[in-house]
Amino acid sequence: MILTDSEKIKFMKAAIKQADKARALGEVPIGCVIVKDGKIIARGYNRRTHDHQVLAHAEIIAIKKACKKEGDWRLEGCEMFVTLEPCQMCAGALVQCRIDKVTIGAMNKKAGSCGSVINLLNMPGFNHKVEIEEGIMGDECSKMLSDFFKDLRNSKKQD
Amino acid sequence: MILTDSEKIKFMKAAIKQADKARALGEVPIGCVIVKDGKIIARGYNRRTHDHQVLAHAEIIAIKKACKKEGDWRLEGCEMFVTLEPCQMCAGALVQCRIDKVTIGAMNKKAGSCGSVINLLNMPGFNHKVEIEEGIMGDECSKMLSDFFKDLRNSKKQD
């Protein structure tokens, strides 16, 4: 399904709202939503530290919910909006579930696996490729993260 | 912890036992165990089709359980024994949880991400590298898979 720019912004705003929930838990603010036929079918936010669980990345939580909702391990016809470029685990999950497309807010030069360190979404040899769109509300997504880490550094200085 | 060859075989046999449970569900027989201090702390077997869940790969199930048991998203000091070379999602999860080592039964030339299509466990640019050992009970692990697919083809012919 082809989304308009205003729809893309609406869905990235929904992903940012999820990231806000992560921040409220003291987690690195990363959030995402999965969209099908123009509607959000699953949401997720980073809970890794809070849950003591490596699988509690925003993307994995949303993918798990979307599979449950669809009753299928394949998420064909779906797309993800995520505030930060997925890591190698989440990018791998996006290929495995055969999602159509991922729209990314901010890129992650240090660990991103959708073009930064490596691009798992479009790799010769794998049997599925995921379309990527970058930079929807990129400044807002980047600022949210840099503000979080600035606050974290300041609070550590005060300790 | 350095394991002896007979310990490695014991743990791979435990992974094969998990794979047998997958086969009993009609799933591709893939199983794994996670070991710490010479003891199995988590087990998993492939349930992807049965559970309609992309995250129900053997490795993801075991990693989730191990994090829960350890109360930590980091699995440092742990190692995995898995019957088939992990895919890109599971290899990514192994890097993310900072596991020490993965011992692989059979390699997966078509989709394996620990050396076959790509090697995510030892990649410049990522902040953790996972040691790999190949071929422990490799023939048994390969035969288990080829027998499964042979049976599947035969049952389809009879339909």
Coordinates of C-alpha atoms in Angstrom, one line a residue:
Chain A
M1 CA 0.0 0.0 0.0
I2 CA 1.4 3.4 -1.0
L3 CA 1.2 5.9 1.9
T4 CA 1.1 9.6 1.5
D5 CA 3.8 11.8 3.2
S6 CA 1.3 12.9 5.8
E7 CA 0.4 9.3 6.6
K8 CA 4.1 8.5 7.0
I9 CA 4.5 11.4 9.5
K10 CA 1.4 10.2 11.4
F11 CA 2.8 6.7 11.8
M12 CA 6.3 8.0 12.7
K13 CA 4.6 10.2 15.3
A14 CA 3.0 7.0 16.7
A15 CA 6.4 5.3 16.8
I16 CA 7.8 8.4 18.7
K17 CA 4.9 8.1 21.2
Q18 CA 6.1 4.5 21.8
A19 CA 9.6 5.7 22.3
D20 CA 8.3 8.2 24.9
K21 CA 7.0 5.2 26.9
A22 CA 10.6 3.7 26.8
R23 CA 12.0 6.9 28.1
A24 CA 9.5 7.0 30.9
L25 CA 10.9 3.7 32.0
G26 CA 14.5 5.1 31.9
E27 CA 15.2 3.1 28.7
V28 CA 16.9 4.3 25.6
P29 CA 13.9 5.9 23.8
I30 CA 13.2 3.7 20.8
G31 CA 9.7 2.9 19.5
C32 CA 8.0 1.4 16.5
V33 CA 4.6 0.5 15.0
I34 CA 3.6 -2.0 12.3
V35 CA 1.1 -0.9 9.8
K36 CA -1.2 -2.9 7.5
D37 CA -3.8 -1.5 5.1
G38 CA -3.2 1.9 6.5
K39 CA -3.9 0.9 10.1
I40 CA -1.5 0.3 13.0
I41 CA -1.7 -3.4 13.9
A42 CA 1.1 -3.6 16.5
R43 CA 3.2 -1.3 18.7
G44 CA 6.4 -1.8 20.6
Y45 CA 9.0 0.2 22.7
N46 CA 12.4 -0.7 24.1
R47 CA 12.2 -2.4 27.5
R48 CA 15.5 -4.3 27.4
T49 CA 17.0 -3.1 30.7
H50 CA 13.6 -2.9 32.5
D51 CA 12.7 -6.5 31.5
H52 CA 16.3 -7.9 31.7
Q53 CA 15.5 -9.3 28.3
V54 CA 17.6 -9.0 25.1
L55 CA 14.4 -9.8 23.1
A56 CA 12.6 -6.7 24.5
H57 CA 13.8 -4.4 21.7
A58 CA 10.9 -2.3 20.3
E59 CA 10.9 -4.1 16.9
I60 CA 10.9 -7.6 18.3
I61 CA 8.0 -6.8 20.6
A62 CA 5.9 -5.3 17.8
I63 CA 6.8 -8.2 15.4
K64 CA 5.7 -10.8 18.0
K65 CA 2.4 -8.9 18.5
A66 CA 1.8 -8.5 14.7
C67 CA 2.3 -12.3 14.1
K68 CA -0.1 -13.1 16.9
K69 CA -2.7 -10.7 15.5
E70 CA -2.3 -12.0 11.9
G71 CA -2.1 -15.6 13.0
D72 CA 0.9 -16.0 10.7
W73 CA 4.7 -15.9 11.0
R74 CA 4.8 -14.0 7.7
L75 CA 4.0 -10.3 7.8
E76 CA 3.7 -9.8 4.0
G77 CA 1.7 -6.7 3.2
C78 CA 2.9 -5.0 6.4
E79 CA 5.4 -2.2 7.0
M80 CA 7.3 -0.9 10.1
F81 CA 7.9 2.6 11.2
V82 CA 10.7 2.8 13.7
T83 CA 12.5 5.8 15.4
L84 CA 16.0 4.3 15.1
E85 CA 17.7 2.1 12.5
P86 CA 17.3 -1.5 13.7
C87 CA 20.2 -3.6 15.0
Q88 CA 21.3 -6.9 13.4
M89 CA 18.8 -9.0 15.5
C90 CA 15.8 -6.8 14.6
A91 CA 16.9 -6.4 10.9
G92 CA 17.2 -10.2 10.8
A93 CA 13.7 -10.6 12.2
L94 CA 12.3 -8.1 9.6
V95 CA 13.8 -10.3 6.8
Q96 CA 12.6 -13.5 8.4
C97 CA 9.0 -12.3 8.8
R98 CA 9.1 -11.0 5.1
I99 CA 7.8 -7.6 6.0
D100 CA 7.5 -5.3 2.9
K101 CA 9.1 -2.1 4.1
V102 CA 10.8 -0.3 7.0
T103 CA 10.6 3.4 7.4
I104 CA 13.4 4.7 9.7
G105 CA 13.6 8.0 11.6
A106 CA 17.2 8.3 12.7
M107 CA 20.1 6.2 11.4
N108 CA 22.4 4.5 13.9
K109 CA 26.0 4.8 12.6
K110 CA 27.4 2.7 15.4
A111 CA 25.3 -0.4 15.2
G112 CA 22.6 0.0 12.6
S113 CA 22.1 -3.0 10.3
C114 CA 19.9 -1.4 7.6
G115 CA 22.7 0.5 5.8
S116 CA 25.1 1.8 8.5
V117 CA 27.3 -1.0 9.7
I118 CA 25.7 -3.5 7.3
N119 CA 22.5 -3.8 5.3
L120 CA 20.7 -7.0 6.1
L121 CA 17.5 -5.9 4.5
N122 CA 18.9 -6.0 1.0
M123 CA 21.5 -8.7 0.9
P124 CA 22.3 -11.0 -2.0
G125 CA 21.9 -14.6 -0.8
F126 CA 18.8 -14.0 1.4
N127 CA 15.4 -15.0 0.0
H128 CA 13.7 -11.8 1.0
K129 CA 14.5 -8.1 0.6
V130 CA 12.9 -5.3 2.6
E131 CA 12.4 -1.8 1.1
I132 CA 13.9 1.0 3.2
E133 CA 12.9 4.6 3.5
E134 CA 15.1 6.9 5.7
G135 CA 14.7 10.2 7.4
I136 CA 11.0 10.6 8.1
M137 CA 11.1 12.9 11.1
G138 CA 14.8 12.1 11.3
D139 CA 15.7 15.3 13.2
E140 CA 13.0 14.7 15.9
C141 CA 14.1 11.1 16.3
S142 CA 17.8 12.0 16.6
K143 CA 17.1 14.8 19.0
M144 CA 15.0 12.5 21.3
L145 CA 18.0 10.2 21.6
S146 CA 20.7 12.8 22.0
D147 CA 18.6 14.6 24.7
F148 CA 18.2 11.2 26.5
F149 CA 22.0 10.6 26.5
K150 CA 22.7 14.2 27.5
D151 CA 20.3 13.9 30.5
L152 CA 21.9 10.5 31.4
R153 CA 25.4 12.1 31.4
N154 CA 24.2 15.0 33.5
S155 CA 22.5 12.8 36.0
K156 CA 25.7 10.7 36.3
K157 CA 27.8 13.9 36.9
Q158 CA 25.4 14.8 39.8
D159 CA 25.9 11.3 41.5
Chain B
M1 CA 34.5 -22.6 30.5
I2 CA 36.5 -25.1 28.4
L3 CA 34.4 -28.2 27.6
T4 CA 35.8 -31.6 26.8
D5 CA 34.8 -33.3 23.5
S6 CA 32.5 -35.7 25.4
E7 CA 30.8 -32.8 27.1
K8 CA 30.3 -31.1 23.7
I9 CA 28.8 -34.3 22.3
K10 CA 26.5 -34.6 25.4
F11 CA 25.2 -31.0 24.9
M12 CA 24.7 -31.5 21.1
K13 CA 22.8 -34.7 21.9
A14 CA 20.6 -32.6 24.2
A15 CA 20.1 -30.1 21.3
I16 CA 19.1 -33.0 19.0
K17 CA 16.6 -34.2 21.6
Q18 CA 15.0 -30.7 21.3
A19 CA 15.0 -31.0 17.5
D20 CA 13.1 -34.3 17.9
K21 CA 10.4 -32.4 19.7
A22 CA 10.1 -30.0 16.7
R23 CA 9.8 -33.0 14.3
A24 CA 7.1 -34.4 16.5
L25 CA 5.1 -31.2 15.8
G26 CA 5.7 -31.5 12.1
E27 CA 8.2 -28.7 12.2
V28 CA 11.7 -28.5 10.6
P29 CA 13.7 -30.3 13.2
I30 CA 16.0 -27.7 14.8
G31 CA 16.9 -27.6 18.5
C32 CA 19.3 -26.0 20.8
V33 CA 20.5 -25.7 24.4
I34 CA 22.3 -22.9 26.3
V35 CA 25.0 -24.0 28.7
K36 CA 26.6 -22.1 31.6
D37 CA 29.2 -23.5 34.0
G38 CA 28.8 -26.9 32.4
K39 CA 25.0 -27.1 32.9
I40 CA 22.1 -26.6 30.6
I41 CA 20.2 -23.5 31.6
A42 CA 17.7 -23.2 28.7
R43 CA 16.3 -25.3 25.8
G44 CA 14.4 -24.5 22.7
Y45 CA 13.0 -26.1 19.5
N46 CA 11.6 -24.7 16.4
R47 CA 7.8 -24.0 16.6
R48 CA 7.5 -21.4 13.9
T49 CA 4.7 -23.0 11.9
H50 CA 2.9 -24.5 14.8
D51 CA 2.9 -21.2 16.8
H52 CA 2.3 -19.0 13.7
Q53 CA 5.2 -17.0 15.1
V54 CA 8.4 -15.9 13.4
L55 CA 10.1 -15.5 16.8
A56 CA 9.5 -19.2 17.6
H57 CA 12.9 -20.3 16.2
A58 CA 14.7 -22.7 18.6
E59 CA 17.5 -20.2 19.4
I60 CA 15.2 -17.2 20.2
I61 CA 13.1 -19.4 22.5
A62 CA 16.2 -20.6 24.4
I63 CA 17.7 -17.1 24.6
K64 CA 14.5 -15.7 26.0
K65 CA 14.4 -18.4 28.6
A66 CA 18.1 -18.0 29.5
C67 CA 17.7 -14.2 30.0
K68 CA 14.7 -14.9 32.2
K69 CA 16.7 -17.4 34.3
E70 CA 19.8 -15.2 34.5
G71 CA 17.7 -12.0 35.2
D72 CA 19.9 -10.3 32.7
W73 CA 19.8 -9.4 29.0
R74 CA 23.4 -10.3 28.8
L75 CA 24.4 -14.0 28.5
E76 CA 28.1 -13.5 29.1
G77 CA 29.7 -16.8 30.3
C78 CA 27.1 -18.8 28.3
E79 CA 27.3 -20.8 25.2
M80 CA 24.8 -22.3 22.7
F81 CA 24.7 -25.8 21.1
V82 CA 22.5 -25.7 18.0
T83 CA 21.8 -28.4 15.5
L84 CA 21.7 -26.1 12.5
E85 CA 23.6 -22.9 11.7
P86 CA 21.5 -19.9 12.9
C87 CA 19.7 -17.5 10.5
Q88 CA 20.4 -13.8 10.4
M89 CA 17.8 -13.1 13.2
C90 CA 19.1 -15.7 15.6
A91 CA 22.7 -14.8 14.8
G92 CA 21.9 -11.2 15.5
A93 CA 20.3 -12.2 18.8
L94 CA 23.4 -14.1 19.8
V95 CA 25.6 -11.0 19.2
Q96 CA 23.1 -8.8 21.0
C97 CA 23.0 -11.0 24.1
R98 CA 26.8 -11.2 24.1
I99 CA 26.9 -15.0 24.3
D100 CA 30.5 -16.4 24.4
K101 CA 30.3 -19.2 21.9
V102 CA 28.1 -21.1 19.5
T103 CA 28.7 -24.8 18.6
I104 CA 26.9 -25.7 15.4
G105 CA 26.0 -29.2 14.2
A106 CA 25.2 -28.8 10.5
M107 CA 25.9 -25.7 8.4
N108 CA 23.1 -24.1 6.4
K109 CA 24.5 -23.1 3.0
K110 CA 21.3 -21.5 1.9
A111 CA 20.5 -19.2 4.8
G112 CA 23.1 -19.6 7.5
S113 CA 24.5 -16.4 9.0
C114 CA 27.4 -17.7 11.0
G115 CA 29.7 -18.2 8.0
S116 CA 27.6 -19.6 5.1
V117 CA 25.7 -16.6 3.5
I118 CA 27.3 -14.1 5.9
N119 CA 29.0 -14.3 9.3
L120 CA 27.3 -11.9 11.7
L121 CA 29.1 -13.5 14.7
N122 CA 32.5 -12.1 13.8
M123 CA 31.9 -8.9 12.0
P124 CA 34.1 -5.8 12.1
G125 CA 32.0 -2.9 13.3
F126 CA 29.9 -4.8 15.9
N127 CA 30.8 -4.4 19.5
H128 CA 30.7 -8.2 20.3
K129 CA 32.1 -11.2 18.6
V130 CA 30.9 -14.8 19.2
E131 CA 33.3 -17.8 19.0
I132 CA 32.1 -20.5 16.5
E133 CA 32.8 -24.2 16.5
E134 CA 31.4 -26.3 13.6
G135 CA 30.7 -29.9 13.0
I136 CA 30.1 -31.4 16.4
M137 CA 27.8 -34.4 15.4
G138 CA 27.4 -32.7 12.0
D139 CA 26.5 -35.9 10.2
E140 CA 23.7 -36.7 12.6
C141 CA 22.3 -33.2 12.5
S142 CA 22.5 -33.1 8.6
K143 CA 20.8 -36.5 8.3
M144 CA 18.0 -35.5 10.7
L145 CA 17.2 -32.6 8.4
S146 CA 17.6 -34.5 5.1
D147 CA 15.4 -37.3 6.4
F148 CA 12.7 -34.8 7.4
F149 CA 12.6 -33.2 4.0
K150 CA 12.7 -36.6 2.2
D151 CA 9.7 -37.7 4.3
L152 CA 7.9 -34.4 3.5
R153 CA 8.4 -34.9 -0.2
N154 CA 7.2 -38.5 0.0
S155 CA 4.1 -37.5 1.9
K156 CA 3.3 -34.9 -0.7
K157 CA 3.7 -37.4 -3.5
Q158 CA 1.1 -39.6 -1.8
D159 CA -1.4 -36.7 -1.6

